[in-house]
XYZ file of C-alpha atoms in Angstrom:
269
model
C -39.205 -70.657 -6.563
C -42.373 -71.087 -8.601
C -43.325 -71.483 -12.236
C -39.977 -73.019 -13.177
C -39.881 -73.742 -16.891
C -38.017 -76.700 -18.347
C -35.553 -75.885 -21.110
C -36.414 -77.210 -24.544
C -34.331 -80.196 -25.578
C -32.032 -79.081 -28.397
C -28.803 -80.837 -29.464
C -25.868 -79.016 -27.909
C -24.155 -78.346 -31.258
C -27.317 -76.857 -32.728
C -27.869 -74.783 -29.597
C -24.316 -73.404 -29.693
C -24.703 -72.534 -33.367
C -28.018 -70.733 -32.821
C -26.622 -68.786 -29.853
C -23.528 -67.748 -31.808
C -25.633 -66.673 -34.772
C -27.457 -64.192 -32.532
C -24.263 -62.831 -30.963
C -22.571 -60.967 -29.587
C -24.468 -61.305 -26.301
C -24.107 -58.887 -23.391
C -25.989 -61.077 -20.915
C -24.675 -64.513 -20.073
C -27.671 -66.853 -19.862
C -27.384 -70.608 -19.329
C -29.522 -72.645 -21.696
C -29.249 -76.404 -21.205
C -25.791 -75.841 -19.759
C -24.653 -73.743 -22.720
C -23.645 -70.158 -21.896
C -24.553 -67.318 -24.226
C -21.575 -65.117 -23.235
C -18.986 -67.403 -21.611
C -16.143 -64.950 -22.260
C -17.890 -61.836 -20.917
C -15.349 -59.234 -19.767
C -17.223 -58.875 -16.466
C -17.434 -62.620 -15.850
C -20.741 -64.395 -15.297
C -22.763 -61.248 -15.879
C -25.401 -60.379 -14.781
C -25.853 -63.524 -12.639
C -23.038 -62.635 -10.231
C -24.474 -59.126 -9.773
C -28.014 -60.390 -9.242
C -26.746 -62.753 -6.541
C -25.637 -59.712 -4.524
C -29.127 -58.238 -4.205
C -31.555 -61.063 -5.043
C -32.556 -61.415 -1.388
C -33.864 -57.840 -1.350
C -36.661 -58.786 -3.766
C -39.793 -60.705 -2.781
C -39.188 -64.438 -3.113
C -42.776 -65.063 -4.183
C -44.077 -62.898 -7.035
C -47.073 -65.075 -7.839
C -49.502 -63.188 -10.038
C -47.477 -59.960 -10.069
C -47.070 -58.119 -13.365
C -43.563 -57.023 -14.380
C -42.251 -54.542 -16.939
C -38.543 -54.955 -17.733
C -37.315 -51.725 -19.371
C -34.107 -52.147 -21.341
C -34.489 -55.903 -21.011
C -31.496 -56.817 -23.180
C -31.564 -60.634 -23.602
C -34.185 -61.074 -20.883
C -32.126 -62.187 -17.867
C -34.177 -60.274 -15.290
C -37.466 -61.062 -17.036
C -36.707 -64.768 -16.678
C -35.627 -64.375 -13.051
C -38.973 -62.746 -12.251
C -40.766 -65.630 -13.955
C -38.793 -68.075 -11.833
C -40.234 -66.294 -8.799
C -43.747 -66.866 -10.045
C -44.538 -63.544 -11.734
C -47.642 -63.546 -13.896
C -47.436 -61.211 -16.878
C -43.861 -60.278 -17.798
C -43.151 -57.824 -20.605
C -39.628 -56.859 -21.649
C -38.985 -53.812 -23.818
C -35.824 -52.704 -25.583
C -34.981 -50.547 -28.602
C -32.290 -52.925 -29.928
C -33.646 -55.608 -32.269
C -30.607 -57.846 -31.744
C -31.218 -57.977 -28.008
C -34.910 -58.639 -28.594
C -34.082 -61.523 -30.946
C -31.798 -62.958 -28.266
C -34.503 -62.570 -25.624
C -37.159 -64.267 -27.736
C -34.826 -67.142 -28.533
C -33.845 -67.562 -24.874
C -37.495 -67.473 -23.793
C -38.349 -70.186 -26.307
C -35.353 -72.327 -25.396
C -36.007 -71.999 -21.660
C -39.713 -72.687 -21.979
C -40.913 -69.234 -20.901
C -43.498 -69.019 -23.648
C -45.593 -66.387 -21.872
C -42.802 -63.806 -21.515
C -43.330 -61.140 -24.194
C -40.809 -58.757 -25.718
C -41.472 -55.545 -27.652
C -39.375 -52.929 -29.415
C -40.142 -49.830 -27.406
C -38.214 -46.910 -25.929
C -38.477 -45.891 -22.294
C -39.757 -42.555 -23.581
C -42.753 -44.383 -25.093
C -43.920 -46.298 -22.015
C -47.110 -44.238 -21.772
C -48.315 -45.960 -24.937
C -48.566 -49.220 -22.963
C -51.633 -47.672 -21.348
C -51.332 -49.434 -17.992
C -49.325 -49.905 -14.824
C -47.271 -52.890 -13.681
C -46.782 -54.119 -10.137
C -42.996 -54.109 -10.592
C -40.890 -52.106 -13.030
C -37.292 -53.167 -13.666
C -35.064 -50.304 -14.794
C -31.563 -51.756 -14.638
C -28.539 -50.402 -16.496
C -30.437 -47.907 -18.655
C -30.344 -44.464 -17.047
C -26.746 -43.653 -17.951
C -27.384 -44.472 -21.621
C -30.138 -41.853 -21.894
C -29.870 -38.293 -23.139
C -32.793 -37.344 -20.881
C -32.495 -39.456 -17.726
C -34.799 -37.578 -15.337
C -37.504 -37.420 -17.990
C -37.338 -41.214 -18.240
C -37.852 -41.581 -14.480
C -40.730 -39.087 -14.623
C -42.452 -41.028 -17.407
C -41.994 -44.361 -15.618
C -43.519 -42.952 -12.441
C -46.340 -41.173 -14.276
C -47.421 -43.998 -16.555
C -46.243 -47.529 -15.715
C -44.961 -47.857 -12.133
C -47.673 -49.458 -10.040
C -45.989 -50.315 -6.742
C -42.268 -51.110 -6.936
C -39.246 -50.357 -9.120
C -35.919 -52.199 -9.208
C -33.376 -49.605 -10.304
C -29.676 -49.705 -11.115
C -27.294 -47.217 -12.654
C -23.566 -46.862 -13.098
C -22.253 -44.514 -10.393
C -19.028 -42.542 -10.240
C -17.616 -40.224 -7.638
C -18.225 -40.254 -3.917
C -20.458 -42.802 -2.169
C -21.134 -40.300 0.618
C -24.480 -38.519 0.841
C -24.473 -34.976 2.223
C -27.405 -33.329 3.940
C -28.609 -30.428 1.831
C -31.027 -27.655 2.769
C -34.680 -27.665 1.778
C -34.119 -24.357 -0.002
C -30.811 -23.134 -1.402
C -29.823 -19.461 -0.967
C -28.404 -17.765 -4.024
C -25.520 -16.435 -1.911
C -24.260 -17.127 1.559
C -25.871 -14.596 3.906
C -24.043 -11.260 3.905
C -21.795 -12.219 0.972
C -21.811 -12.736 -2.776
C -20.234 -16.173 -2.352
C -22.085 -19.273 -3.600
C -22.976 -21.909 -0.987
C -19.983 -24.112 -0.191
C -21.974 -27.337 -0.160
C -21.986 -27.467 -3.964
C -18.344 -28.551 -3.642
C -19.119 -31.224 -1.049
C -18.275 -34.682 -2.493
C -21.600 -35.912 -1.119
C -23.700 -33.265 -2.858
C -25.855 -34.792 -5.648
C -23.860 -34.657 -8.891
C -24.709 -36.014 -12.315
C -21.422 -36.240 -14.208
C -21.816 -35.634 -17.924
C -19.700 -37.772 -20.258
C -19.299 -35.831 -23.487
C -17.581 -38.516 -25.529
C -17.032 -42.128 -24.429
C -16.874 -44.122 -21.223
C -15.354 -47.622 -21.438
C -15.297 -47.311 -25.256
C -19.063 -46.752 -25.328
C -20.360 -43.502 -26.806
C -23.853 -44.175 -25.365
C -22.646 -43.737 -21.770
C -23.801 -40.165 -21.185
C -24.176 -39.823 -17.419
C -22.547 -41.072 -14.231
C -24.332 -39.930 -11.076
C -22.755 -40.168 -7.679
C -24.701 -42.059 -5.011
C -26.329 -38.882 -3.725
C -27.591 -37.975 -7.201
C -29.056 -41.425 -7.845
C -30.997 -41.238 -4.606
C -32.079 -37.624 -5.110
C -33.298 -38.273 -8.667
C -35.363 -41.237 -7.521
C -37.006 -39.153 -4.798
C -37.570 -36.250 -7.184
C -39.361 -38.561 -9.630
C -41.673 -39.926 -6.928
C -39.988 -43.035 -5.523
C -39.097 -43.941 -1.948
C -35.949 -46.037 -1.573
C -36.791 -49.055 0.582
C -33.480 -50.897 0.183
C -30.008 -50.275 -1.224
C -28.719 -53.863 -1.189
C -25.822 -53.256 -3.557
C -23.984 -50.003 -4.147
C -25.694 -49.195 -7.451
C -28.999 -51.008 -6.884
C -32.136 -49.550 -5.311
C -35.443 -51.255 -4.470
C -38.032 -48.485 -4.578
C -41.697 -48.012 -3.799
C -43.972 -45.579 -5.625
C -44.510 -42.423 -3.571
C -45.925 -38.929 -3.979
C -44.229 -36.799 -6.632
C -42.708 -33.687 -5.048
C -44.332 -30.432 -6.151
C -46.971 -32.342 -8.133
C -49.500 -29.647 -7.260
C -47.685 -27.336 -9.658
C -48.208 -29.559 -12.690
C -46.735 -32.637 -14.433
C -43.019 -33.309 -14.133
C -42.477 -34.499 -17.723
C -41.422 -31.565 -19.866
C -43.031 -32.649 -23.109
C -46.137 -34.689 -23.928
C -45.930 -38.466 -23.726
C -47.805 -40.914 -25.918
C -50.860 -42.707 -24.618
C -52.541 -42.485 -21.245
C -52.371 -44.593 -18.097
C -54.734 -44.801 -15.173
């Protein structure tokens, strides 16, 4: 590990009070031995999840630029800094999370990690690409998930993307044809593979999932993988069931025009 920052020395009582004042926290981050979310319903989250796929990421990120989309309190931003990343920018549209992230960065000594209030739909306004984009735990909260992937690929993804989404349904992945017939030959019957559990499916959640009205989508494994490919990413590793380490690739059918269905802000090289 490189570029390890030393936590600022703050009396434990004061630290606990400042952490609690910014709560509730969704990410459990250890600051001088004090946990921000010690009673998290998932346990030591997201540290225990990161431990499952951390080895799939480069150990040495020296000089690499990182964009953490939906950064929450900054857990993954800080982990990239610990691996030596150069510029790290976290964006989120929730001011409470951003306040938590800025406090944690200050307390941990990561003074050069920046955080901005920005939506994934506005990433074009950043006007540049990053070596690594982190897009963890965001897709299923979006009304327009494929558009978000299109905009990331078109404007900010430079080489790699670390992606995670909640998945529901089958983990199997069916082989599907390059072109789908409208009917099975000689019949008026639709193709049977649409009912295959391994066919890409994006389940729509009309109301709430786990008491959260912002959980709109739950793809199965096949849909997660298909959407990534459709947006212009090659999956290089799938180290944990919902986590994908991707490399930027050609966008399918790009010769027919841009994938994003409405104009984005800004311009990127």
